[in-house]
Amino acid sequence: MCSVSRTYEKSKRIWIWTENKQVMTAAVERGWNTLVFLSQNRELAIDWSTIALIDPLFIKEGEVSTPKELQKLQPADEEAENVVIDLLDWQVIPAENIVAAFQGSDKTVFAISKSPSEARIFLEALEQGLGGVVLKVEDVKAVLELKEYFDRRNEASNLLSLTKATVTRVDVAGMGDRVCVDLCSLMRPGEGLLVGSFARGLFLVHSECLESNYIASRPFRVNAGPVHAYVLVPGGKTCYLSELKSGKEVIVVDEKGRQRTAIVGRVKIESRPLILVEAKSNSDDKTLYSIILQNAETVALINPCEGNGGREKAIPVTSLKVGDEVLLQVQGAARHTGIEIQEFIVEN
C-alpha cells in the first residue's frame, strides 16, 4: 500500500499506470492525464511530458495480500488525501471492505486494476464504490473499454426528454410472438422500458411491479412487446426485442425521464394475443406513433405524472381508450443497426 498526497478532485477518478506510449496517448485524449510511474521511471515521465500534457505521480510499489493487511487500510499519514492499494488477486470482498473502512473519510481510495472489468468491481462495490482506480495496463483496448463504461454512466445521469401523446387508436391485432424481458434489477412504480414498432417514437412500457388481482407482482419484468419492436439500449441505440439475451444491457426509464442501465437476466418469447396502440404527440402532429403489446391486464403504458389528478401512473392496455395520454420518446426515424442516421425513410 502507498499514500500519495494530491488535491481532491471528482468523486470517480482514473489514473493510468503504463509504460506503453500508445496507452498513454489514448488516455490523455480521453481526459485521463494523471499517469503513475515507479520512482525509477522518472526519465520516461520526463520524455512523455514533452509530447503530452500529463500529471506524473511517482509511487513505491506495494501490495495487500492477506486479510490482516486489509484491517490496516487507514494510512498513518493523516495528511495524505489519496490512498492507492494493490490487492493482487483479491477482488470483490476486499473492495467492499475498503469502501466500508473509508466510509465518511475525506480520503480518496484508489485500487490498482489490471483490466476494465476489475475496475468496474472496485467502482461499484457496495453501490458506492471506491473513489477511483489506477488502470495498470499495456493495451489500448483496456482504456477504450473503461472510457466506454464511464460514458454509459454519464449518459444514465442525464434526463431523457419524454413527450405526452394522445391515444388515437386501440385495436385487437391477433396472435404474435411477444417478449418478456426479465432484468437483474428490481423496478419501482413508474419505471419501465422504452419500446416501439418504429424508431421514431418509443412508448414507456410499465414493468409488472404493481400488485394485481390477476398475477403476483414481478418487479423485475417488463412484458415489452413483439419480437420486431425496438427497445432503447445504452449509447443512444436501439435493438430488436428478439436480439436481447442474458447479459445485455437495456435502459430503464421512469415517468420523469430519469434513466439507468440494467442487465438482462432472461428473455421469454411466447405466442400471445396482441393489441395495437397508436398515438399522436399533439393535435397538429400528423406523425403516428405505434406499439403492439400483449393484450393482458398486467401490460401497461405510463401516463404523464404532471396533473395526474390522483390517477395511477400505469394504464393497463385492456383499459386503454382513445383520448388517454401516454408517455413516449420522440427521436429520429432512420436507424441502421440500431444507430440513428440522417436518411430519407418511410415506415408504415
XYZ file of C-alpha atoms in Angstrom:
348
model
C 0.000 0.000 0.000
C 1.221 3.529 -0.718
C -0.066 7.028 0.002
C 0.031 9.916 -2.457
C -0.781 13.480 -1.383
C -2.801 15.213 -4.121
C -5.678 17.682 -4.460
C -9.122 16.067 -4.105
C -10.928 16.179 -7.467
C -14.008 14.371 -8.740
C -15.787 11.534 -6.964
C -14.716 8.943 -9.532
C -11.212 9.343 -10.888
C -8.988 7.345 -13.200
C -5.205 7.225 -13.093
C -3.236 5.287 -15.701
C -0.165 3.148 -14.984
C 1.600 2.084 -18.165
C 4.911 2.035 -19.994
C 3.204 1.951 -23.400
C 3.177 5.258 -25.278
C 0.006 4.353 -27.235
C -1.850 3.643 -23.979
C -0.653 6.967 -22.571
C -1.805 8.819 -25.691
C -5.237 7.139 -25.703
C -5.712 8.009 -22.030
C -4.717 11.664 -22.421
C -7.022 12.032 -25.440
C -9.878 10.900 -23.207
C -9.107 13.315 -20.420
C -7.173 10.963 -18.141
C -3.841 12.726 -17.869
C -2.738 11.543 -14.414
C -0.006 8.978 -15.088
C 1.506 6.756 -12.410
C 5.203 5.842 -12.540
C 7.532 3.871 -10.339
C 10.217 6.102 -8.833
C 12.885 4.565 -11.116
C 10.908 5.573 -14.247
C 11.382 9.334 -13.954
C 13.111 9.536 -17.331
C 10.050 8.016 -19.051
C 7.810 10.559 -17.325
C 10.061 13.415 -18.445
C 10.081 12.089 -22.030
C 6.269 11.808 -22.174
C 5.867 15.272 -20.672
C 7.486 16.677 -23.817
C 4.833 15.168 -26.101
C 1.638 15.346 -23.978
C 0.196 17.299 -21.081
C 0.435 14.750 -18.272
C 0.375 14.913 -14.497
C 3.001 12.369 -13.354
C 2.804 10.676 -9.948
C 5.667 8.635 -8.526
C 4.965 5.825 -6.061
C 6.696 2.877 -4.473
C 5.153 -0.441 -5.441
C 3.481 -2.413 -2.647
C 0.616 -4.836 -2.150
C -2.090 -6.140 0.186
C -2.032 -9.926 0.189
C -3.586 -11.091 3.480
C -6.786 -10.376 5.448
C -4.701 -8.934 8.290
C -3.266 -6.305 5.957
C -6.812 -5.392 4.894
C -7.511 -4.453 8.505
C -4.721 -1.868 8.395
C -6.048 0.172 5.486
C -6.135 3.534 7.265
C -2.739 5.121 6.454
C -0.559 6.567 9.171
C -0.062 9.742 7.112
C -3.126 11.767 8.067
C -2.190 14.457 5.525
C -2.452 12.050 2.584
C -5.638 12.776 0.643
C -5.283 9.853 -1.770
C -4.534 6.217 -0.984
C -3.519 3.676 -3.643
C -3.993 -0.009 -2.797
C -2.767 -3.065 -4.700
C -4.922 -6.094 -3.844
C -3.125 -8.621 -6.047
C -5.715 -11.290 -6.988
C -8.267 -10.176 -4.389
C -11.378 -8.587 -5.827
C -14.984 -8.295 -4.642
C -14.838 -8.839 -0.862
C -11.733 -6.679 -0.291
C -13.264 -3.923 -2.401
C -16.363 -3.958 -0.187
C -14.190 -3.949 2.939
C -12.253 -0.938 1.687
C -15.440 1.001 0.895
C -16.727 0.239 4.391
C -13.405 1.121 6.057
C -13.168 4.541 4.428
C -16.873 5.455 4.615
C -17.143 9.079 5.692
C -13.428 9.668 5.179
C -12.096 12.621 3.200
C -9.517 10.348 1.588
C -9.925 9.140 -1.985
C -9.085 5.444 -2.214
C -7.741 4.025 -5.472
C -7.387 0.304 -6.226
C -4.927 -0.895 -8.832
C -6.873 -2.709 -11.571
C -5.424 -4.925 -14.266
C -8.495 -4.788 -16.532
C -11.659 -2.717 -17.169
C -13.862 -5.453 -15.684
C -11.818 -5.451 -12.473
C -12.021 -1.636 -12.389
C -15.826 -1.857 -12.523
C -15.831 -4.158 -9.477
C -13.935 -1.562 -7.454
C -16.028 1.356 -8.729
C -19.333 -0.371 -7.965
C -18.582 -2.229 -4.696
C -21.420 -1.765 -2.168
C -23.071 0.582 -4.732
C -20.923 3.496 -3.506
C -17.659 2.095 -4.861
C -14.127 3.355 -4.394
C -13.172 6.908 -5.282
C -11.101 5.806 -8.244
C -8.935 3.175 -9.879
C -5.416 3.009 -11.191
C -5.714 1.178 -14.505
C -2.427 -0.691 -14.885
C -2.399 -1.977 -18.475
C -0.311 -2.106 -21.638
C -3.251 -2.492 -24.060
C -5.042 0.474 -25.637
C -8.302 -1.523 -25.803
C -8.484 -1.514 -21.999
C -8.501 2.298 -21.935
C -11.187 2.474 -24.620
C -13.384 -0.082 -22.839
C -13.179 1.705 -19.494
C -13.951 5.049 -21.132
C -16.994 3.484 -22.793
C -18.166 2.319 -19.361
C -17.854 5.856 -17.981
C -19.713 7.256 -20.979
C -22.609 4.922 -20.185
C -22.575 6.041 -16.559
C -22.651 9.691 -17.607
C -25.454 9.006 -20.060
C -27.553 7.449 -17.306
C -27.223 10.617 -15.196
C -28.962 12.711 -17.885
C -32.730 13.064 -18.110
C -34.440 11.741 -21.217
C -36.946 14.023 -22.868
C -40.359 12.354 -22.773
C -43.369 13.619 -24.724
C -47.067 13.472 -23.916
C -49.033 11.680 -26.596
C -52.758 11.165 -27.044
C -54.024 7.719 -27.946
C -55.847 7.769 -31.295
C -56.465 4.059 -31.862
C -56.705 0.836 -29.847
C -57.391 -2.353 -31.815
C -57.062 -6.087 -31.278
C -54.255 -7.325 -33.539
C -54.415 -11.137 -33.366
C -51.706 -13.570 -32.264
C -47.942 -12.979 -32.282
C -44.683 -13.736 -30.509
C -44.215 -11.355 -27.602
C -41.112 -10.813 -25.453
C -40.958 -10.646 -21.656
C -37.692 -9.031 -20.527
C -36.592 -10.157 -17.052
C -33.905 -7.927 -15.555
C -31.286 -8.474 -12.869
C -32.672 -5.361 -11.147
C -35.961 -4.533 -9.451
C -38.089 -1.734 -10.883
C -40.231 0.746 -8.981
C -43.703 2.069 -9.861
C -43.375 4.473 -12.783
C -40.383 2.657 -14.319
C -40.226 0.601 -17.489
C -38.610 0.197 -20.892
C -38.914 2.405 -23.980
C -40.359 0.259 -26.766
C -41.966 0.955 -30.133
C -42.837 -0.513 -33.504
C -40.920 2.311 -35.180
C -37.751 4.068 -34.045
C -39.368 7.495 -34.448
C -41.282 7.047 -31.200
C -40.771 4.683 -28.266
C -43.537 4.196 -25.672
C -42.751 3.885 -21.971
C -43.998 0.385 -21.114
C -44.505 -0.159 -17.388
C -42.940 -3.051 -15.501
C -45.007 -5.704 -13.734
C -44.064 -4.267 -10.328
C -47.641 -3.371 -9.379
C -49.879 -5.740 -7.431
C -52.959 -7.003 -9.258
C -55.788 -9.469 -8.853
C -54.560 -11.449 -11.837
C -50.966 -12.363 -11.060
C -48.279 -11.833 -8.419
C -46.043 -8.771 -8.737
C -42.898 -9.330 -10.794
C -40.909 -6.095 -10.352
C -38.033 -7.442 -12.440
C -40.169 -7.949 -15.586
C -41.399 -5.859 -18.488
C -43.818 -7.512 -20.893
C -42.348 -5.381 -23.639
C -43.997 -6.296 -26.919
C -43.493 -8.489 -30.003
C -40.186 -9.657 -31.430
C -39.984 -6.955 -34.128
C -40.209 -3.992 -31.730
C -37.334 -1.650 -30.918
C -36.108 -1.177 -27.344
C -33.758 1.533 -26.079
C -30.277 0.350 -25.043
C -27.165 2.241 -23.829
C -25.321 4.561 -26.178
C -28.464 6.134 -27.617
C -29.039 2.970 -29.639
C -31.946 0.616 -30.140
C -32.091 -3.082 -30.783
C -34.880 -5.506 -31.599
C -36.530 -7.215 -28.654
C -35.703 -10.515 -30.367
C -31.983 -9.646 -30.089
C -31.991 -9.311 -26.296
C -30.386 -12.108 -24.292
C -28.813 -12.733 -20.906
C -26.022 -10.288 -20.123
C -27.092 -7.498 -22.493
C -27.936 -4.064 -21.106
C -31.098 -2.000 -21.516
C -32.149 1.454 -20.322
C -34.734 1.591 -17.530
C -36.646 4.901 -17.538
C -39.209 6.424 -15.177
C -42.050 8.863 -15.852
C -39.778 11.865 -15.222
C -37.156 10.736 -17.734
C -34.630 9.520 -15.162
C -32.693 6.620 -16.603
C -30.361 3.854 -15.504
C -28.830 0.798 -17.092
C -29.918 -2.709 -16.163
C -28.675 -6.150 -17.145
C -30.984 -8.607 -18.880
C -31.182 -11.846 -16.924
C -33.627 -13.752 -19.117
C -35.860 -13.300 -22.164
C -39.115 -15.205 -22.644
C -40.711 -15.358 -26.094
C -44.211 -16.866 -26.256
C -47.186 -16.691 -28.605
C -49.903 -14.481 -27.128
C -52.883 -12.317 -28.272
C -51.795 -8.797 -29.194
C -53.241 -5.295 -29.221
C -52.278 -2.336 -31.444
C -51.969 1.148 -29.935
C -51.444 4.317 -31.970
C -50.896 7.863 -30.672
C -50.039 11.417 -31.741
C -47.873 13.786 -29.745
C -50.327 16.679 -30.231
C -53.420 17.552 -32.275
C -51.357 19.252 -35.004
C -48.855 16.447 -35.367
C -49.522 14.240 -38.395
C -46.938 11.673 -37.314
C -48.394 8.495 -35.881
C -46.527 6.524 -33.241
C -47.459 2.910 -32.660
C -46.729 -0.050 -30.466
C -48.053 -3.597 -30.321
C -48.329 -5.245 -26.909
C -49.754 -8.396 -25.377
C -53.457 -7.950 -24.757
C -53.320 -8.578 -20.997
C -54.296 -6.725 -17.814
C -50.719 -6.815 -16.497
C -49.329 -4.937 -19.516
C -49.496 -1.160 -19.107
C -48.319 2.133 -20.561
C -47.289 5.079 -18.394
C -49.264 8.317 -18.420
C -47.813 11.763 -17.639
C -47.272 12.266 -13.906
C -47.880 16.027 -14.172
C -51.525 16.839 -13.441
C -52.341 13.209 -12.790
C -55.255 14.136 -10.562
C -54.728 11.065 -8.417
C -54.806 8.637 -11.337
C -52.486 5.660 -11.452
C -49.230 6.094 -13.349
C -49.836 2.900 -15.288
C -52.793 2.343 -17.628
C -53.400 -1.341 -18.463
C -53.750 -1.820 -22.219
C -57.037 -3.635 -21.586
C -58.416 -0.356 -20.159
C -56.749 1.955 -22.673
C -59.091 4.084 -24.787
C -58.901 6.841 -27.401
C -58.094 10.160 -25.726
C -55.915 8.723 -22.957
C -52.470 10.296 -22.538
C -49.283 8.225 -22.510
C -45.554 8.967 -22.483
C -43.178 8.333 -25.346
C -39.744 9.375 -26.522
C -39.709 11.040 -29.922
C -36.492 10.561 -31.879
C -35.084 10.371 -35.391
C -36.838 7.868 -37.615
C -33.948 6.329 -39.559
C -31.858 3.618 -37.899
C -29.037 1.429 -39.185
C -28.015 -1.457 -36.883
C -29.682 0.435 -34.041
C -27.800 3.696 -34.643
C -29.703 6.842 -35.592
C -28.771 8.147 -39.056
C -29.859 11.050 -41.251
C -31.679 9.386 -44.126
C -34.970 9.592 -46.000
C -37.185 6.789 -44.785
C -40.895 5.903 -44.833
C -42.228 3.352 -42.316
C -45.902 2.379 -42.008
